[in-house]
mmCIF file of C-alpha atoms in Angstrom:
data_model
loop_
_atom_site.group_PDB
_atom_site.id
_atom_site.type_symbol
_atom_site.label_atom_id
_atom_site.label_comp_id
_atom_site.label_asym_id
_atom_site.label_seq_id
_atom_site.Cartn_x
_atom_site.Cartn_y
_atom_site.Cartn_z
ATOM 1 C CA UNK U 1 -16.220 -24.591 -3.760
ATOM 2 C CA UNK U 2 -19.264 -25.554 -1.983
ATOM 3 C CA UNK U 3 -19.490 -27.594 1.076
ATOM 4 C CA UNK U 4 -19.586 -30.672 -1.267
ATOM 5 C CA UNK U 5 -16.884 -31.576 -3.574
ATOM 6 C CA UNK U 6 -18.253 -33.282 -6.600
ATOM 7 C CA UNK U 7 -16.252 -35.969 -8.269
ATOM 8 C CA UNK U 8 -16.694 -36.869 -11.845
ATOM 9 C CA UNK U 9 -18.962 -39.646 -12.558
ATOM 10 C CA UNK U 10 -20.490 -39.824 -9.146
ATOM 11 C CA UNK U 11 -23.907 -38.470 -8.190
ATOM 12 C CA UNK U 12 -23.993 -35.640 -5.709
ATOM 13 C CA UNK U 13 -25.825 -38.010 -3.168
ATOM 14 C CA UNK U 14 -22.844 -40.245 -2.891
ATOM 15 C CA UNK U 15 -20.207 -37.585 -2.382
ATOM 16 C CA UNK U 16 -19.813 -36.650 1.324
ATOM 17 C CA UNK U 17 -18.992 -33.285 2.546
ATOM 18 C CA UNK U 18 -15.336 -32.898 3.724
ATOM 19 C CA UNK U 19 -14.773 -33.491 7.448
ATOM 20 C CA UNK U 20 -13.890 -30.779 9.617
ATOM 21 C CA UNK U 21 -10.335 -31.818 10.105
ATOM 22 C CA UNK U 22 -9.708 -32.550 6.369
ATOM 23 C CA UNK U 23 -7.383 -30.542 4.071
ATOM 24 C CA UNK U 24 -10.324 -29.582 1.815
ATOM 25 C CA UNK U 25 -12.341 -28.293 4.684
ATOM 26 C CA UNK U 26 -9.350 -26.068 5.684
ATOM 27 C CA UNK U 27 -8.847 -24.924 2.167
ATOM 28 C CA UNK U 28 -12.531 -24.073 1.839
ATOM 29 C CA UNK U 29 -12.304 -22.146 5.159
ATOM 30 C CA UNK U 30 -9.184 -20.303 3.964
ATOM 31 C CA UNK U 31 -10.851 -19.468 0.649
ATOM 32 C CA UNK U 32 -13.846 -17.959 2.390
ATOM 33 C CA UNK U 33 -11.784 -15.906 4.838
ATOM 34 C CA UNK U 34 -9.322 -14.602 2.087
ATOM 35 C CA UNK U 35 -11.067 -14.662 -1.312
ATOM 36 C CA UNK U 36 -12.429 -11.040 -1.106
ATOM 37 C CA UNK U 37 -9.192 -9.396 -0.123
ATOM 38 C CA UNK U 38 -7.273 -11.381 -2.786
ATOM 39 C CA UNK U 39 -9.905 -10.428 -5.484
ATOM 40 C CA UNK U 40 -9.597 -6.842 -4.428
ATOM 41 C CA UNK U 41 -5.769 -7.058 -4.887
ATOM 42 C CA UNK U 42 -6.160 -8.459 -8.303
ATOM 43 C CA UNK U 43 -8.686 -5.861 -9.291
ATOM 44 C CA UNK U 44 -6.413 -3.014 -8.352
ATOM 45 C CA UNK U 45 -3.675 -4.686 -10.472
ATOM 46 C CA UNK U 46 -5.685 -5.746 -13.374
ATOM 47 C CA UNK U 47 -8.473 -3.122 -13.572
ATOM 48 C CA UNK U 48 -11.401 -5.318 -13.957
ATOM 49 C CA UNK U 49 -13.263 -7.619 -11.502
ATOM 50 C CA UNK U 50 -14.099 -10.580 -13.679
ATOM 51 C CA UNK U 51 -10.534 -11.222 -14.622
ATOM 52 C CA UNK U 52 -9.405 -10.705 -11.069
ATOM 53 C CA UNK U 53 -11.916 -13.367 -9.924
ATOM 54 C CA UNK U 54 -10.720 -15.665 -12.486
ATOM 55 C CA UNK U 55 -7.136 -15.184 -11.362
ATOM 56 C CA UNK U 56 -8.132 -15.883 -7.669
ATOM 57 C CA UNK U 57 -10.182 -18.958 -8.744
ATOM 58 C CA UNK U 58 -7.265 -20.314 -10.749
ATOM 59 C CA UNK U 59 -4.914 -19.812 -7.848
ATOM 60 C CA UNK U 60 -7.219 -21.872 -5.521
ATOM 61 C CA UNK U 61 -7.886 -24.460 -8.023
ATOM 62 C CA UNK U 62 -4.150 -25.032 -8.282
ATOM 63 C CA UNK U 63 -3.779 -25.181 -4.566
ATOM 64 C CA UNK U 64 -6.410 -27.854 -4.185
ATOM 65 C CA UNK U 65 -4.169 -30.678 -4.979
ATOM 66 C CA UNK U 66 -1.128 -28.984 -3.066
ATOM 67 C CA UNK U 67 -2.812 -27.598 -0.134
ATOM 68 C CA UNK U 68 -0.854 -28.155 2.958
ATOM 69 C CA UNK U 69 -2.611 -27.127 6.167
ATOM 70 C CA UNK U 70 -0.721 -24.911 8.488
ATOM 71 C CA UNK U 71 2.143 -24.702 5.878
ATOM 72 C CA UNK U 72 0.608 -22.641 3.032
ATOM 73 C CA UNK U 73 0.379 -19.060 4.078
ATOM 74 C CA UNK U 74 -1.534 -16.002 2.944
ATOM 75 C CA UNK U 75 1.711 -14.495 1.788
ATOM 76 C CA UNK U 76 2.329 -17.471 -0.626
ATOM 77 C CA UNK U 77 -1.266 -17.334 -1.897
ATOM 78 C CA UNK U 78 -0.860 -13.424 -2.342
ATOM 79 C CA UNK U 79 2.346 -14.061 -4.260
ATOM 80 C CA UNK U 80 0.508 -16.504 -6.538
ATOM 81 C CA UNK U 81 -2.273 -14.014 -7.239
ATOM 82 C CA UNK U 82 0.366 -11.320 -7.796
ATOM 83 C CA UNK U 83 2.099 -13.690 -10.406
ATOM 84 C CA UNK U 84 -1.258 -14.611 -12.039
ATOM 85 C CA UNK U 85 -1.986 -11.010 -12.470
ATOM 86 C CA UNK U 86 1.266 -10.391 -14.020
ATOM 87 C CA UNK U 87 0.749 -13.078 -16.513
ATOM 88 C CA UNK U 88 -2.602 -11.687 -17.416
ATOM 89 C CA UNK U 89 -1.026 -8.136 -17.837
ATOM 90 C CA UNK U 90 1.828 -9.588 -20.024
ATOM 91 C CA UNK U 91 -0.812 -11.320 -22.274
ATOM 92 C CA UNK U 92 -2.692 -8.071 -22.542
ATOM 93 C CA UNK U 93 0.466 -6.098 -23.436
ATOM 94 C CA UNK U 94 1.304 -8.689 -26.143
ATOM 95 C CA UNK U 95 -2.194 -8.447 -27.572
ATOM 96 C CA UNK U 96 -2.196 -4.652 -27.626
ATOM 97 C CA UNK U 97 1.164 -4.756 -29.542
ATOM 98 C CA UNK U 98 -0.448 -6.880 -32.314
ATOM 99 C CA UNK U 99 -3.578 -4.788 -32.854
ATOM 100 C CA UNK U 100 -3.968 -1.084 -33.687
ATOM 101 C CA UNK U 101 -4.883 1.114 -30.712
ATOM 102 C CA UNK U 102 -8.608 1.838 -30.324
ATOM 103 C CA UNK U 103 -10.035 5.095 -29.019
ATOM 104 C CA UNK U 104 -10.530 5.014 -25.200
ATOM 105 C CA UNK U 105 -13.831 3.601 -24.421
ATOM 106 C CA UNK U 106 -16.092 5.900 -22.115
ATOM 107 C CA UNK U 107 -17.476 4.413 -18.950
ATOM 108 C CA UNK U 108 -21.264 3.705 -18.863
ATOM 109 C CA UNK U 109 -23.438 6.540 -17.053
ATOM 110 C CA UNK U 110 -24.024 3.982 -14.188
ATOM 111 C CA UNK U 111 -20.243 3.439 -13.717
ATOM 112 C CA UNK U 112 -19.432 7.160 -13.762
ATOM 113 C CA UNK U 113 -22.197 7.871 -11.164
ATOM 114 C CA UNK U 114 -20.977 5.092 -8.848
ATOM 115 C CA UNK U 115 -17.269 6.104 -8.982
ATOM 116 C CA UNK U 116 -16.520 9.548 -7.662
ATOM 117 C CA UNK U 117 -14.411 11.629 -10.237
ATOM 118 C CA UNK U 118 -11.426 11.890 -7.862
ATOM 119 C CA UNK U 119 -11.234 8.397 -7.309
ATOM 120 C CA UNK U 120 -11.532 7.612 -10.842
ATOM 121 C CA UNK U 121 -8.568 10.135 -11.562
ATOM 122 C CA UNK U 122 -6.586 8.346 -9.005
ATOM 123 C CA UNK U 123 -7.267 4.861 -10.472
ATOM 124 C CA UNK U 124 -6.355 6.184 -13.921
ATOM 125 C CA UNK U 125 -3.173 7.667 -12.706
ATOM 126 C CA UNK U 126 -2.344 4.367 -10.789
ATOM 127 C CA UNK U 127 -3.030 2.478 -14.008
ATOM 128 C CA UNK U 128 -0.346 4.649 -15.814
ATOM 129 C CA UNK U 129 2.369 3.876 -13.328
ATOM 130 C CA UNK U 130 4.961 1.079 -14.240
ATOM 131 C CA UNK U 131 3.674 -2.289 -13.185
ATOM 132 C CA UNK U 132 6.169 -2.862 -10.528
ATOM 133 C CA UNK U 133 5.549 0.636 -8.857
ATOM 134 C CA UNK U 134 1.768 0.057 -9.030
ATOM 135 C CA UNK U 135 2.202 -3.311 -7.349
ATOM 136 C CA UNK U 136 4.164 -1.971 -4.659
ATOM 137 C CA UNK U 137 1.654 0.824 -3.893
ATOM 138 C CA UNK U 138 -1.214 -1.551 -3.897
ATOM 139 C CA UNK U 139 0.629 -4.015 -1.492
ATOM 140 C CA UNK U 140 1.547 -1.162 0.901
ATOM 141 C CA UNK U 141 -1.566 1.190 0.990
ATOM 142 C CA UNK U 142 -4.313 -1.292 0.122
ATOM 143 C CA UNK U 143 -3.160 -4.491 1.929
ATOM 144 C CA UNK U 144 -1.174 -2.452 4.449
ATOM 145 C CA UNK U 145 1.881 -4.797 4.174
ATOM 146 C CA UNK U 146 5.376 -3.984 5.643
ATOM 147 C CA UNK U 147 8.394 -3.550 3.547
ATOM 148 C CA UNK U 148 9.528 -6.980 4.429
ATOM 149 C CA UNK U 149 6.228 -8.581 3.271
ATOM 150 C CA UNK U 150 6.133 -6.635 -0.059
ATOM 151 C CA UNK U 151 9.686 -7.586 -0.646
ATOM 152 C CA UNK U 152 8.851 -11.144 -0.212
ATOM 153 C CA UNK U 153 5.750 -11.086 -2.400
ATOM 154 C CA UNK U 154 7.500 -9.191 -5.201
ATOM 155 C CA UNK U 155 10.803 -11.170 -4.731
ATOM 156 C CA UNK U 156 12.989 -7.979 -4.430
ATOM 157 C CA UNK U 157 14.969 -6.291 -1.645
ATOM 158 C CA UNK U 158 13.363 -4.116 1.084
ATOM 159 C CA UNK U 159 15.336 -1.193 -0.190
ATOM 160 C CA UNK U 160 14.125 -1.691 -3.698
ATOM 161 C CA UNK U 161 10.466 -1.545 -2.364
ATOM 162 C CA UNK U 162 11.101 1.605 -0.516
ATOM 163 C CA UNK U 163 12.570 3.282 -3.659
ATOM 164 C CA UNK U 164 9.729 1.989 -5.775
ATOM 165 C CA UNK U 165 7.016 3.354 -3.415
ATOM 166 C CA UNK U 166 8.873 6.749 -3.152
ATOM 167 C CA UNK U 167 9.070 7.064 -7.000
ATOM 168 C CA UNK U 168 5.515 5.875 -7.393
ATOM 169 C CA UNK U 169 4.089 8.430 -4.894
ATOM 170 C CA UNK U 170 6.167 11.286 -6.391
ATOM 171 C CA UNK U 171 4.926 10.497 -9.941
ATOM 172 C CA UNK U 172 1.258 10.062 -8.694
ATOM 173 C CA UNK U 173 1.456 13.537 -6.878
ATOM 174 C CA UNK U 174 2.988 15.134 -9.962
ATOM 175 C CA UNK U 175 0.253 13.669 -12.325
ATOM 176 C CA UNK U 176 -2.618 14.538 -10.027
ATOM 177 C CA UNK U 177 -1.308 17.974 -9.157
ATOM 178 C CA UNK U 178 -3.580 19.921 -6.860
ATOM 179 C CA UNK U 179 -6.244 17.482 -6.953
ATOM 180 C CA UNK U 180 -4.150 15.006 -4.572
#
C-alpha cells in the first residue's frame, strides 16, 4: 500500500495519489499506524512472522473495499486478525493430522543466539497452551487489553476471559517451574 494505488491496465503516471480526505488515505494511515502491533499479535498466535504478515495483509486487503472511516475500529481489525490466525491454525492442525509427525527441527545458531533461552522456553510453553488460553494471554499481557476488550475480540463473556487467563497462567507456571 504505497502512496499510489495502481489500477489494472493504467500506467502509474495516470494514477493519482489518494486525497488526504479520501477513505483510501485514511486506510493507508490506519495501516501504517497499526500494522506492526497487528503483525506482532499474529506472530504470537502463529509462531512465525511470514505467515503473520500474510494474515495482516489479507485483513487489510479485505478492508480496502469495505473501509468506513470513523466506523471501522482497531478492535474490529484485531478480531479480523485473530480470526485469520485461527483459520491458519486450523489448516495447520488438519495438515498435521494427515502426515506422520516429524522430529522437532532445531533452531539455527543465529536464531538461538538472538533469542534468550528463558524467552524461548516461555514461547514454547505458550505454544503448548490450548489455543483459546494462548489467545487470551496474548491479548491481555501483550496488547494490554481489558477483560471487556478481550471478550469482544474472542466473542466470549468477561468471566470466561478471566477463567481462561487464570488457567493459562497456572499451567504456564507449572510448566516453567522455578524458571518463571
